[in-house]
Short mmCIF file of C-alpha atoms in Angstrom, two decimals:
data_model
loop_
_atom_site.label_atom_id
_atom_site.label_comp_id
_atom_site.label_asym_id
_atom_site.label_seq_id
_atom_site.Cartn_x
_atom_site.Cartn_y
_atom_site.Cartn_z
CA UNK A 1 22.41 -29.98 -22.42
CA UNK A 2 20.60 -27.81 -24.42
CA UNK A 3 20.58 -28.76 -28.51
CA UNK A 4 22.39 -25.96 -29.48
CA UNK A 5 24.91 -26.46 -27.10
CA UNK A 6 25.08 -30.35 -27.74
CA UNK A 7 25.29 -30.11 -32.05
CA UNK A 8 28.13 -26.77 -31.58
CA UNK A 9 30.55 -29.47 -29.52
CA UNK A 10 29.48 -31.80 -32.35
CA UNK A 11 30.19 -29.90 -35.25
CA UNK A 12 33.69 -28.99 -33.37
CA UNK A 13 34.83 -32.53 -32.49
CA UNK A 14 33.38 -33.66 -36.43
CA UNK A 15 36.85 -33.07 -38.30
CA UNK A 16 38.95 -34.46 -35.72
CA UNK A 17 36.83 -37.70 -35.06
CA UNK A 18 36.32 -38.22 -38.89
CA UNK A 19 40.19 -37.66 -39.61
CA UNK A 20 41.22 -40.20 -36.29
CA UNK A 21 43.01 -43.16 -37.25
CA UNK A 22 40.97 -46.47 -37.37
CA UNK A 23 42.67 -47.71 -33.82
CA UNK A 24 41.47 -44.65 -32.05
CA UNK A 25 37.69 -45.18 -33.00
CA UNK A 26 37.89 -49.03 -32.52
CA UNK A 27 39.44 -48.33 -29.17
CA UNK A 28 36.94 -45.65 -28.24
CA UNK A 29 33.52 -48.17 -29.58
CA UNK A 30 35.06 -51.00 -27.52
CA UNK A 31 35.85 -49.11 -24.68
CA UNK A 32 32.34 -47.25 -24.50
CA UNK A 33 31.37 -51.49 -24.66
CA UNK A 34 33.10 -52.58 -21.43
CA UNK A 35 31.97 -49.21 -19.72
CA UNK A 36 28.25 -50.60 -20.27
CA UNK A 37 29.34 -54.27 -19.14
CA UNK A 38 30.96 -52.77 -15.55
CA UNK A 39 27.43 -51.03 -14.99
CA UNK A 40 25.41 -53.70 -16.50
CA UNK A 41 23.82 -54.52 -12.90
CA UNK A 42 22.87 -50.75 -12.79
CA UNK A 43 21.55 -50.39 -16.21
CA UNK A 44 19.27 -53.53 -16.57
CA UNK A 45 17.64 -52.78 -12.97
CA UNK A 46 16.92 -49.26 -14.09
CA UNK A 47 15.96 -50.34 -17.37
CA UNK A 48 13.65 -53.12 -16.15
CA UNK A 49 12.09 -50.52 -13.60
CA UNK A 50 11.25 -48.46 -16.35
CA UNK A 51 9.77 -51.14 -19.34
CA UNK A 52 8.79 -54.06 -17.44
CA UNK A 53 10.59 -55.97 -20.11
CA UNK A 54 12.27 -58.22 -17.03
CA UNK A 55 15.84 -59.31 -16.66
CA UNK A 56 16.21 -61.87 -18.93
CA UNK A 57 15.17 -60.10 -21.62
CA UNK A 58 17.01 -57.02 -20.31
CA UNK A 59 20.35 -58.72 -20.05
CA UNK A 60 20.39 -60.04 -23.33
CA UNK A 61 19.82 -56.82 -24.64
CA UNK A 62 22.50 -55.30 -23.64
CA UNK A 63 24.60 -58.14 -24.29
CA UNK A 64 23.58 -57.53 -28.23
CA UNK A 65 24.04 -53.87 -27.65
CA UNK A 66 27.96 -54.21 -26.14
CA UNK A 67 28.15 -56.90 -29.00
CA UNK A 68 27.21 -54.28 -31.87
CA UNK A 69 29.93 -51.94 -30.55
CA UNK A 70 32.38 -54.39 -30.38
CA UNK A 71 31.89 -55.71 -34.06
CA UNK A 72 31.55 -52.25 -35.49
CA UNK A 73 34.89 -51.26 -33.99
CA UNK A 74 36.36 -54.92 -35.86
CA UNK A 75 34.90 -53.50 -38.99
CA UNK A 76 36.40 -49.60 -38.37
CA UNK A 77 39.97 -51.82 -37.85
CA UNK A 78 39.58 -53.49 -40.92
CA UNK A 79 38.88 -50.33 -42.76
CA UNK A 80 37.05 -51.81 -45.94
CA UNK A 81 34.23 -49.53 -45.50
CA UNK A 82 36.27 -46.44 -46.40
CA UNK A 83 36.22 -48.18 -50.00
CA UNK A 84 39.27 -46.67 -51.02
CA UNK A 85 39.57 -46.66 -54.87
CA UNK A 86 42.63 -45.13 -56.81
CA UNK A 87 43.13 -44.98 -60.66
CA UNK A 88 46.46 -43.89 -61.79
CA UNK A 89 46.63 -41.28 -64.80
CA UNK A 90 46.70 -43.02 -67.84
CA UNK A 91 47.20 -40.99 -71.08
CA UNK A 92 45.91 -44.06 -73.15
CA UNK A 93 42.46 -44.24 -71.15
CA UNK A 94 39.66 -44.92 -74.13
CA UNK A 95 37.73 -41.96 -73.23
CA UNK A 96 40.67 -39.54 -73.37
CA UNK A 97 43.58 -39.07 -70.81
CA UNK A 98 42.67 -40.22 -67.86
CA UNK A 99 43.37 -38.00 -64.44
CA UNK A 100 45.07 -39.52 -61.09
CA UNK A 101 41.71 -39.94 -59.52
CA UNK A 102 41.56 -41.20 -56.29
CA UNK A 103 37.82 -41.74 -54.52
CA UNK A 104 36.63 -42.93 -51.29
CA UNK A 105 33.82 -42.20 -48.64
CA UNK A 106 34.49 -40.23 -45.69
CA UNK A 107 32.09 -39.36 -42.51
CA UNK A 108 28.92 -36.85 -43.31
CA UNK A 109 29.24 -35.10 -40.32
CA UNK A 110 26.87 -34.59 -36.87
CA UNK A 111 24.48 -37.62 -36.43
CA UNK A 112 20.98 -37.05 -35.06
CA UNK A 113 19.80 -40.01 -32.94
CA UNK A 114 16.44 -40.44 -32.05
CA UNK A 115 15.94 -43.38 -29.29
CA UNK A 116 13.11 -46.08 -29.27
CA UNK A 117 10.80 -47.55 -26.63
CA UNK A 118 11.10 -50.68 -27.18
CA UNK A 119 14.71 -51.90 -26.88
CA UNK A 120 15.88 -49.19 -24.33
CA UNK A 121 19.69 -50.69 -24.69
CA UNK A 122 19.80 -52.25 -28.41
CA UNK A 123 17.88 -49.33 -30.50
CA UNK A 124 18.38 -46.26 -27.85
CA UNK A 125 21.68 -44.41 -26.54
CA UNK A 126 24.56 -46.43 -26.99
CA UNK A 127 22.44 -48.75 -29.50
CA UNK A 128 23.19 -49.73 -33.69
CA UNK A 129 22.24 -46.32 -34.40
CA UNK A 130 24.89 -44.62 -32.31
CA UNK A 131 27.48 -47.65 -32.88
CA UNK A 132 27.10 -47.16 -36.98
CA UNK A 133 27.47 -43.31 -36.71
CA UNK A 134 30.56 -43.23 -34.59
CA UNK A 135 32.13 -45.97 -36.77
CA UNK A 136 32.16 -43.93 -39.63
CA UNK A 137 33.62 -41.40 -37.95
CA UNK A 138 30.68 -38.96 -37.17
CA UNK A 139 29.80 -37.72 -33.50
CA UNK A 140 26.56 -38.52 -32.37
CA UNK A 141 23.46 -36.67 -30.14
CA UNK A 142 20.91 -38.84 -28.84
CA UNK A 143 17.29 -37.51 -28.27
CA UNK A 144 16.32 -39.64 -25.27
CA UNK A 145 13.16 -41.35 -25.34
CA UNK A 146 10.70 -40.62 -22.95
CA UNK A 147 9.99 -44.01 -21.78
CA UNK A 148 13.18 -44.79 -20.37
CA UNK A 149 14.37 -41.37 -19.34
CA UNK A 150 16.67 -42.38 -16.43
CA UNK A 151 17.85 -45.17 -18.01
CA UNK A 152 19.18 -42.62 -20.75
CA UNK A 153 20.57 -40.26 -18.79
CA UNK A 154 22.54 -42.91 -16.66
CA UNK A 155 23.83 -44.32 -20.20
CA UNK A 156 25.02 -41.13 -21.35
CA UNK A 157 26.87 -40.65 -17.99
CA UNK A 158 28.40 -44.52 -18.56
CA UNK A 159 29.21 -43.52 -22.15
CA UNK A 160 30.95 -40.32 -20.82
CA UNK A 161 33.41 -41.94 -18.45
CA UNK A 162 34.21 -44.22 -21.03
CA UNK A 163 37.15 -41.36 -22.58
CA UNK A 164 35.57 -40.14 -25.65
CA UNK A 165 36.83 -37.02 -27.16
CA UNK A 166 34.97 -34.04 -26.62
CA UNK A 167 31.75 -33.57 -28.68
CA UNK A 168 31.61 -36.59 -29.87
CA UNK A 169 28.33 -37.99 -27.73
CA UNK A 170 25.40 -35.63 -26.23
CA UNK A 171 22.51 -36.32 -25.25
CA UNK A 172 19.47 -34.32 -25.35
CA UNK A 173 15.69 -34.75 -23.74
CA UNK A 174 11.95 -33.56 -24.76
CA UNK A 175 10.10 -33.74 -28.45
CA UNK A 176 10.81 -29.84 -29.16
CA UNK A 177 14.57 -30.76 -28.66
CA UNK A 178 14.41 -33.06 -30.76
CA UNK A 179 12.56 -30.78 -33.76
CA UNK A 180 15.23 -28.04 -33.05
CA UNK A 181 18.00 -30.09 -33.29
CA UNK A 182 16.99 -32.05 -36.42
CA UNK A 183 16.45 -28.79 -37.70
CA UNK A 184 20.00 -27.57 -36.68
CA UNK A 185 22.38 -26.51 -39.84
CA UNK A 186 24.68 -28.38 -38.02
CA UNK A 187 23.08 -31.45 -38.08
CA UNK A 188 24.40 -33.71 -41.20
CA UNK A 189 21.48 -36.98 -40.81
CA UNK A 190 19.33 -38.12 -39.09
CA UNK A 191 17.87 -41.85 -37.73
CA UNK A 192 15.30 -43.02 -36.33
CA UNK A 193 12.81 -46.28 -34.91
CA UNK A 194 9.33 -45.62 -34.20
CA UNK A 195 6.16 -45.63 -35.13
CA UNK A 196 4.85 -44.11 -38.46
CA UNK A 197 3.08 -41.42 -37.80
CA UNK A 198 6.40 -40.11 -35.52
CA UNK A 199 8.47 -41.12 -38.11
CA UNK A 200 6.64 -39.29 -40.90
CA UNK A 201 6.37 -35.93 -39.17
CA UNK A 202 10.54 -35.66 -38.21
CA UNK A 203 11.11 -37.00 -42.18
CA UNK A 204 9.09 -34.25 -43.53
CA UNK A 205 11.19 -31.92 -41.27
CA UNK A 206 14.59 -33.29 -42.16
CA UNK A 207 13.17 -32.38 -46.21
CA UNK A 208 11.41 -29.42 -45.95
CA UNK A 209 15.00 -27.86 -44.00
CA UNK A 210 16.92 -25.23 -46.35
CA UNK A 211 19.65 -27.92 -46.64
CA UNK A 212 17.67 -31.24 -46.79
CA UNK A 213 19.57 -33.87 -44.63
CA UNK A 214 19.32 -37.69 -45.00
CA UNK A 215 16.46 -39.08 -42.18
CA UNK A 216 16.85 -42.70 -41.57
CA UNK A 217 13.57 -43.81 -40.37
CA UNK A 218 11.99 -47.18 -39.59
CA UNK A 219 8.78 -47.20 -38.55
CA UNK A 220 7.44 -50.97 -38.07
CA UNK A 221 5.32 -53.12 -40.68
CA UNK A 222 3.00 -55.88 -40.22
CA UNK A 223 5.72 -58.84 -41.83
CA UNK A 224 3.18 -60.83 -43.86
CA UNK A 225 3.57 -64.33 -43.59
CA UNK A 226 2.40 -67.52 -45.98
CA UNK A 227 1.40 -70.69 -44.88
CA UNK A 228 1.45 -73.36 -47.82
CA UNK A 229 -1.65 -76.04 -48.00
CA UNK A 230 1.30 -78.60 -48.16
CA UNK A 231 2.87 -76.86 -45.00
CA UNK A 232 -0.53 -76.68 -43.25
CA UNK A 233 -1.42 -80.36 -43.47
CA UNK A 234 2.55 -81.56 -43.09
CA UNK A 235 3.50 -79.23 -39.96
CA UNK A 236 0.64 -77.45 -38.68
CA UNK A 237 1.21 -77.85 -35.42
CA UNK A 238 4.89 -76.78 -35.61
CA UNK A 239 3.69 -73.92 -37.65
CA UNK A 240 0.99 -72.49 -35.48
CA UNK A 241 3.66 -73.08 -32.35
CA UNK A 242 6.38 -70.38 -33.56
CA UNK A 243 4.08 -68.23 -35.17
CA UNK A 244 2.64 -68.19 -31.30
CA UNK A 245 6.01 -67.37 -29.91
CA UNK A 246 6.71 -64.98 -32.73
CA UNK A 247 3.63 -63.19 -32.30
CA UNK A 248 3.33 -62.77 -28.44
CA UNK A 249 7.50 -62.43 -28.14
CA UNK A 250 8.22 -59.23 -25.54
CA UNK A 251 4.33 -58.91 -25.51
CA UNK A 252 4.19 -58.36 -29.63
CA UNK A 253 6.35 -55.12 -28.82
CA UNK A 254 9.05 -56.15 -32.01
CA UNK A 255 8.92 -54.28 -35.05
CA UNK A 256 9.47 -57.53 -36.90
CA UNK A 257 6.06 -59.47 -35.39
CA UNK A 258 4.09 -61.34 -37.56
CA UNK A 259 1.44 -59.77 -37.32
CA UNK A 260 -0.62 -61.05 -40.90
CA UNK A 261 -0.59 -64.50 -41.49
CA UNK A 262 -2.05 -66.16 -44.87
CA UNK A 263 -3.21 -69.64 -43.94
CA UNK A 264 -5.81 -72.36 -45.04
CA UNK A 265 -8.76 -71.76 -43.05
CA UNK A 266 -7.65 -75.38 -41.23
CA UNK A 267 -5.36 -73.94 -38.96
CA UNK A 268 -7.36 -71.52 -37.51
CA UNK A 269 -8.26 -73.90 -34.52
CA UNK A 270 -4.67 -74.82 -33.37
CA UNK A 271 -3.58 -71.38 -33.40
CA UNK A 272 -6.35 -70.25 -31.18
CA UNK A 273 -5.91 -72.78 -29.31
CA UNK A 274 -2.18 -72.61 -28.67
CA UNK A 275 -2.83 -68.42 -28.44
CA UNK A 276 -5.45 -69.27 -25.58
CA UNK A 277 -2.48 -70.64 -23.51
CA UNK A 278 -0.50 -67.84 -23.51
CA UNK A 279 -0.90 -65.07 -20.62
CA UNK A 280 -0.89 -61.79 -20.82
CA UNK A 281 2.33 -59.83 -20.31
CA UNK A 282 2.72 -56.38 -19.12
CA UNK A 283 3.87 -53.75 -22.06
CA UNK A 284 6.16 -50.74 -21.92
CA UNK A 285 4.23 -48.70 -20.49
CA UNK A 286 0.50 -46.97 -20.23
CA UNK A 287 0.33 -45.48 -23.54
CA UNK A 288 1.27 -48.40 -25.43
CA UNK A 289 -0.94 -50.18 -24.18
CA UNK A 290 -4.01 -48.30 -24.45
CA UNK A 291 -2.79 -47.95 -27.90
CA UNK A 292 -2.54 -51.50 -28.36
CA UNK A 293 -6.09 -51.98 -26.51
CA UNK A 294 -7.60 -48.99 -29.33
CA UNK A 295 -6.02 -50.52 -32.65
CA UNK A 296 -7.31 -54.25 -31.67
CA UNK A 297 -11.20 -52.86 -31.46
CA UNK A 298 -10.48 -50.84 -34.04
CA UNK A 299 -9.59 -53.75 -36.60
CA UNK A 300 -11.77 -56.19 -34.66
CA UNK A 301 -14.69 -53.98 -35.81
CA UNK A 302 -13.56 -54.10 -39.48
CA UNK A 303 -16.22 -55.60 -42.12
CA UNK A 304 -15.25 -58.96 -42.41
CA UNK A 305 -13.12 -59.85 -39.12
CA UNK A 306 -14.12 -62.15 -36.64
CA UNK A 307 -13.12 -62.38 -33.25
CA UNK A 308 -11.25 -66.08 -32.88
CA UNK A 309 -8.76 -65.05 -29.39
CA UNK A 310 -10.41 -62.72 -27.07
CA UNK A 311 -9.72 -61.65 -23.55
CA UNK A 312 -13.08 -61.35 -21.43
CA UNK A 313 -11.23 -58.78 -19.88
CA UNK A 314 -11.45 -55.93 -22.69
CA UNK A 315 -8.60 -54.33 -21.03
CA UNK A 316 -6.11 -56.99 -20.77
CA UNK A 317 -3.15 -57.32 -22.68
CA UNK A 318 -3.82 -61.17 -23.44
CA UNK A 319 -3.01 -62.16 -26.93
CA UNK A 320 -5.78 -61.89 -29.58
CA UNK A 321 -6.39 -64.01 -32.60
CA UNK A 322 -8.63 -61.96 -35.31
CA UNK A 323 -9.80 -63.52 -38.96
CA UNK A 324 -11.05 -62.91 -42.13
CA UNK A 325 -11.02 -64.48 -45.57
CA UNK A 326 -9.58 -63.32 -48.59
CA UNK A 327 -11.75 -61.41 -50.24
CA UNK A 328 -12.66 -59.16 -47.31
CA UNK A 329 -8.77 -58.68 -46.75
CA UNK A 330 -8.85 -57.34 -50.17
CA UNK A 331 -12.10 -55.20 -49.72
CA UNK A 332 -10.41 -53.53 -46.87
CA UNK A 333 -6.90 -53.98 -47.20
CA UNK A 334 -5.69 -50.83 -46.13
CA UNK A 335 -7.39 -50.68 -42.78
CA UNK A 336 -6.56 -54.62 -42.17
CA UNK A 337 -2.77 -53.94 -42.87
CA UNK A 338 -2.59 -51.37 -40.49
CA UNK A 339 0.28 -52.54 -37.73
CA UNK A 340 -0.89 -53.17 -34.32
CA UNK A 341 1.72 -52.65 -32.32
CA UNK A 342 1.37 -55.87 -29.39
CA UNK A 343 0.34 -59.31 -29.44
CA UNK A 344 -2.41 -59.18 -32.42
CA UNK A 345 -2.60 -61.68 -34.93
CA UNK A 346 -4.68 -61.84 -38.32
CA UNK A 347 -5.14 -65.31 -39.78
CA UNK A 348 -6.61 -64.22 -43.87
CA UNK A 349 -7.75 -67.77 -44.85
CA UNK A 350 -7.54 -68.62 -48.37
CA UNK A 351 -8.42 -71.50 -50.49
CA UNK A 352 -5.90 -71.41 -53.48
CA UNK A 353 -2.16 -70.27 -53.08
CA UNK A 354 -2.30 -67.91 -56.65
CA UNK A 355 -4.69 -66.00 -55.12
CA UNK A 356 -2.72 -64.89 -52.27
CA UNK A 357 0.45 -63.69 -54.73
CA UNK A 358 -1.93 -60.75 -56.36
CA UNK A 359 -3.01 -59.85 -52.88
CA UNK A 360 0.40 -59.48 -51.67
CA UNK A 361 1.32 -56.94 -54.47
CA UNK A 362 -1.19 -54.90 -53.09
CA UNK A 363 0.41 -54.12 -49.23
CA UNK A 364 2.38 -51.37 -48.22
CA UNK A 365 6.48 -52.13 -48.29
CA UNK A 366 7.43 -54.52 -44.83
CA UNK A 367 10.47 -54.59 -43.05
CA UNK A 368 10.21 -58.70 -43.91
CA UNK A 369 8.04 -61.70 -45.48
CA UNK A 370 8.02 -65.18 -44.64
CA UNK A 371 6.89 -68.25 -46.59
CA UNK A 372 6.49 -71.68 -44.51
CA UNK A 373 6.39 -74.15 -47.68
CA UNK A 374 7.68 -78.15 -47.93
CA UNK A 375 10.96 -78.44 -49.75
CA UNK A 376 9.76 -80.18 -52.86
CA UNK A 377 7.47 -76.65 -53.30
CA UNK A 378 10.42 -74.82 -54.46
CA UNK A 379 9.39 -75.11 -58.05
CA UNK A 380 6.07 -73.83 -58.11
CA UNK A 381 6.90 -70.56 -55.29
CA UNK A 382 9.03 -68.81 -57.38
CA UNK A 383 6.32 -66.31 -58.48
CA UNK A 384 5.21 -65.96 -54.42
CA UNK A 385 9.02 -65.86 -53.79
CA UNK A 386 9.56 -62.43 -56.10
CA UNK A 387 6.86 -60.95 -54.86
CA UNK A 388 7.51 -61.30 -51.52
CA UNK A 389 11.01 -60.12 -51.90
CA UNK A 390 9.52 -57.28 -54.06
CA UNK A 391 7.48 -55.69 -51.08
CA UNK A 392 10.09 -56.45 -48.08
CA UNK A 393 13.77 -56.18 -47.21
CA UNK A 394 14.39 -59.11 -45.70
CA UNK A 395 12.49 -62.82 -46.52
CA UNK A 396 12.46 -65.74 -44.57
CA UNK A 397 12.07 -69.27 -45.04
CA UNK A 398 10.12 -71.65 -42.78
CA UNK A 399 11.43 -69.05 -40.08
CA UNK A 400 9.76 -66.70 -38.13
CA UNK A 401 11.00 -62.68 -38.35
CA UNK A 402 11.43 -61.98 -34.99
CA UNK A 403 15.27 -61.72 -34.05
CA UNK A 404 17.27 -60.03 -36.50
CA UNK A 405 20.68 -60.95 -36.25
CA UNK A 406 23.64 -58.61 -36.05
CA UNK A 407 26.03 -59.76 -38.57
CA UNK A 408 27.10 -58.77 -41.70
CA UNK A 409 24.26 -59.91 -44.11
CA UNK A 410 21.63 -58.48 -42.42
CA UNK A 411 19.25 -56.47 -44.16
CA UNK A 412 16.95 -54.25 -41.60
CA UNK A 413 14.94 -52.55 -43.93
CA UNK A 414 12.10 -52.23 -46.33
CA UNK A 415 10.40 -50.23 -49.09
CA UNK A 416 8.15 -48.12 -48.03
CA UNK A 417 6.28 -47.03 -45.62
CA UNK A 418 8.22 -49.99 -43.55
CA UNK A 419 11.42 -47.49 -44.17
CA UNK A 420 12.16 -44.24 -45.53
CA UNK A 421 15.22 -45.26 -47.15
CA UNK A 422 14.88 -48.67 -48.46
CA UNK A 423 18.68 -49.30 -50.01
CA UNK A 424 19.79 -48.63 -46.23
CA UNK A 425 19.76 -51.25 -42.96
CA UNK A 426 19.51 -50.29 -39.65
CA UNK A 427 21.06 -53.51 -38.26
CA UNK A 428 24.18 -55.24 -39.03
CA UNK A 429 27.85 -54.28 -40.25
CA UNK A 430 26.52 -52.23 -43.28
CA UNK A 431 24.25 -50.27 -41.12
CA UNK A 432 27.79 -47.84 -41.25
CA UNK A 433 27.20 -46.94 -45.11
CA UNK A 434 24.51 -44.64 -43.74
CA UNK A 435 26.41 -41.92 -42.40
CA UNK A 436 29.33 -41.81 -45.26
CA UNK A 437 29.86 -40.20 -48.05
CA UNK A 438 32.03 -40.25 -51.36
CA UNK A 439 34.62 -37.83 -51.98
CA UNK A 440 37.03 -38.08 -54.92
CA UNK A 441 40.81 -36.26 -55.18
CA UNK A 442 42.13 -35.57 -58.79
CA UNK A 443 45.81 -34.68 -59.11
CA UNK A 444 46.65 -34.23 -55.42
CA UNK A 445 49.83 -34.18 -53.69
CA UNK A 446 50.53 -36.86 -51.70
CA UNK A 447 50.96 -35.18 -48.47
CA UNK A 448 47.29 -33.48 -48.79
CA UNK A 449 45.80 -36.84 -49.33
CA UNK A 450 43.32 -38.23 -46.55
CA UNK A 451 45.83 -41.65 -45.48
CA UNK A 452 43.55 -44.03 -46.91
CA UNK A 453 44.33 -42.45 -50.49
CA UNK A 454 47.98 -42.29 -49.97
CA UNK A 455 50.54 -44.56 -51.62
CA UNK A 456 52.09 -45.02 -48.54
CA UNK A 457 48.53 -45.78 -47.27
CA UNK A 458 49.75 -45.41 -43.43
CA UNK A 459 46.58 -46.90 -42.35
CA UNK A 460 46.86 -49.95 -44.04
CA UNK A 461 43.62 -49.61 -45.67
CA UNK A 462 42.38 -51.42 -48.45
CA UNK A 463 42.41 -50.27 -51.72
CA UNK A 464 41.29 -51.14 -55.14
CA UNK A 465 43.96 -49.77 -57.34
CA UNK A 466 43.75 -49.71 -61.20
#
């Protein structure tokens, strides 16, 4: 399908989808969900021959992605997203008489989806991405990512048996597909995980269009994480073993891997040594991994860093362990914050905690931040606590990042460059509020009101009425 072809049935089927009652789109997410669970055999064999990410990991996968469908079409039932407001006229109202004004947010239209490497089911065709969109009532065309190409195209076959309405899913294939359709008039946003560079060039695009459109991008972050004195000397050891897992979790391919760690100097040793008994896994494919190999000489050859974990192999994909103190992290803190994108760790060792705070003001926005501190700390980390929160979306407490949740609180998301639209999440219920808008009726008849406006509200949707 070529892009034109794919964003004309979208901008057809747009009205209809957006004006379908709430049981039609919750039937057609949950259906689209048991579609993928008949073929699940099929998918996660293609999928695995494609990523190497293995079975396990595979399944589970698309067990979150069927999940995300599922609770997206409970939130489209319980229609509180349309946020449905109505005042009635009121000829007393302070500010002078006061219209019948009736407000509430409706779908933006045509949904550009571009698919990422790394979680070929959960963050690619039928992933959060394409579940938000279609929740809020817009259709969707997915740019297929080239790492998982059949997988794709099977998915969008799976997705089209499922019975949606016409236009309402396409799929598309190659990078100047994607640039003409996120360029298309028709095209209302735009979303997208991947790396920053990527990321960058499409939001730039999406700006620099005669209408601007919204772009949606997350593009990774190196999730700083802070490692108390107290917490080193109390729980080292059950520190240093999930940062480990964390770290080297699906090979370090997770947008969410801890990848900077501020630590007394004292732990160094058990994290090398619990790093050194961790194999190598194999990564998504060639170009990742040669990208992986490039960024770790590149930061191992830093001023300042010191080779702790190394592989004697150059070219394996065995964990490494790099370190450097402070004040070199600060000499060269834009270079040393760079993301690596696989199983690269950088322990900065520090001697006092109020140190690290003023260092941490200094790093580009992160999708998240983590403190591992002793519960009688609270009193003296509220400082390091703001901060943290200041320059990431989502903080964590004696937890490790990796494994973001899909629920309702979830906050996928970060200032910048972590995101391009910080007040927005990628994961979780109010992923949806991305591709809505606000509209707002004054004085209309009844019968030309969308349903969820209506007195009669036929939808049974929930309204705040003053």
């Amino acid at each position: 399908m070529t892009p034109n072809d794919a964003i004309a049935a979208a901008v057809s089927a747009a009205p209809g989808w957006a004006a379908a009652p709430p049981e039609t789109r919750a039937h057609a997410l949950t259906s689209v969900a048991a579609a993928l669970e008949d073929a699940r055999a099929e998918l996660t064999a293609l999928a695995d021959e494609e990523t190497r990410l293995g079975a396990t990991r595979l399944n589970g996968e698309l067990t979150r992605t069927t999940f995300q469908l599922t609770l997206f079409a409970e939130q489209v039932g319980e229609g509180a997203f349309y946020d449905a407001r109505i005042d009635a006229a009121d000829p007393a109202w302070p500010t002078g008489p006061r219209p019948d004004l009736r407000r509430y947010r409706t779908a933006v239209g045509p949904v550009l989806v571009f698919a990422a490497s790394n979680f070929p089911f959960a963050f690619s065709v039928a992933g959060g991405d394409t579940a938000s969109a279609w929740a809020a009532g817009c259709p969707v065309v997915v740019k297929a990512h080239p790492g998982h190409p059949r997988l794709s195209r099977r998915t969008a076959e799976v997705i089209a048996a499922a019975g949606l309405p016409d236009g309402v899913f396409g799929l598309i294939e190659g990078e100047e597909a994607g640039v003409e359709a996120l360029r298309h008039p028709g095209v209302a946003a735009a979303a997208f995980t991947g790396s920053q560079r990527g990321g960058l060039a499409l939001a730039k695009i999406a700006a620099e269009r005669p209408v601007p459109i919204p772009f949606y991008g997350e593009m990774g972050s190196v999730n700083p994480s802070v490692v108390t004195p107290r917490a080193a000397r109390a729980r080292g050891e059950e520190i240093v073993q999930g940062y480990a897992a964390s770290l080297t979790m699906g090979a370090g391919q997770f947008c969410t891997n801890p990848g900077l760690l501020f630590a007394p100097a004292e732990l160094l040793d058990t994290a090398a040594r619990r790093l050194r008994e961790i194999d190598a896994a194999p990564m998504l494919n060639d170009r990742i991994e040669s990208g992986y190999l490039t960024a770790a000489d590149t930061l191992a050859a830093r001023p300042g860093v010191r080779r702790v974990v190394w592989p004697d192999d150059d070219t394996s994909t065995a964990p490494r362990l790099l370190t450097m103190d402070l004040d070199a992290f600060k000499a060269d803190i834009d270079a040393a914050a760079e993301e690596c994108f696989g199983p690269l760790g950088l322990i900065v060792t520090y001697d006092r905690l109020a140190d690290v705070a003023d260092v941490l003001t200094r790093l580009p926005g992160q999708l998240t931040a983590s403190l591992h501190a002793e519960p009688d700390e609270t009193g003296d980390l509220a400082a390091l606590t703001t901060v943290l929160a200041g320059r990431s979306g989502r903080v964590l407490w004696n937890q490790w990042p990796t494994g973001v949740s899909v629920t309702h609180a979830m906050q996928h998301g970060g200032p910048f460059p972590a995101t391009t639209a910080p007040s927005t999440t990628s994961v979780g219920t109010a992923a949806i509020e991305r591709f809505l808008r606000p509209v707002a009726y004054q004085g209309w008849p009844q019968d030309l009101l969308p349903p969820p406006l209506r007195d009669d509200n036929p939808w049974k949707i929930p309204q705040t009425v003053r």
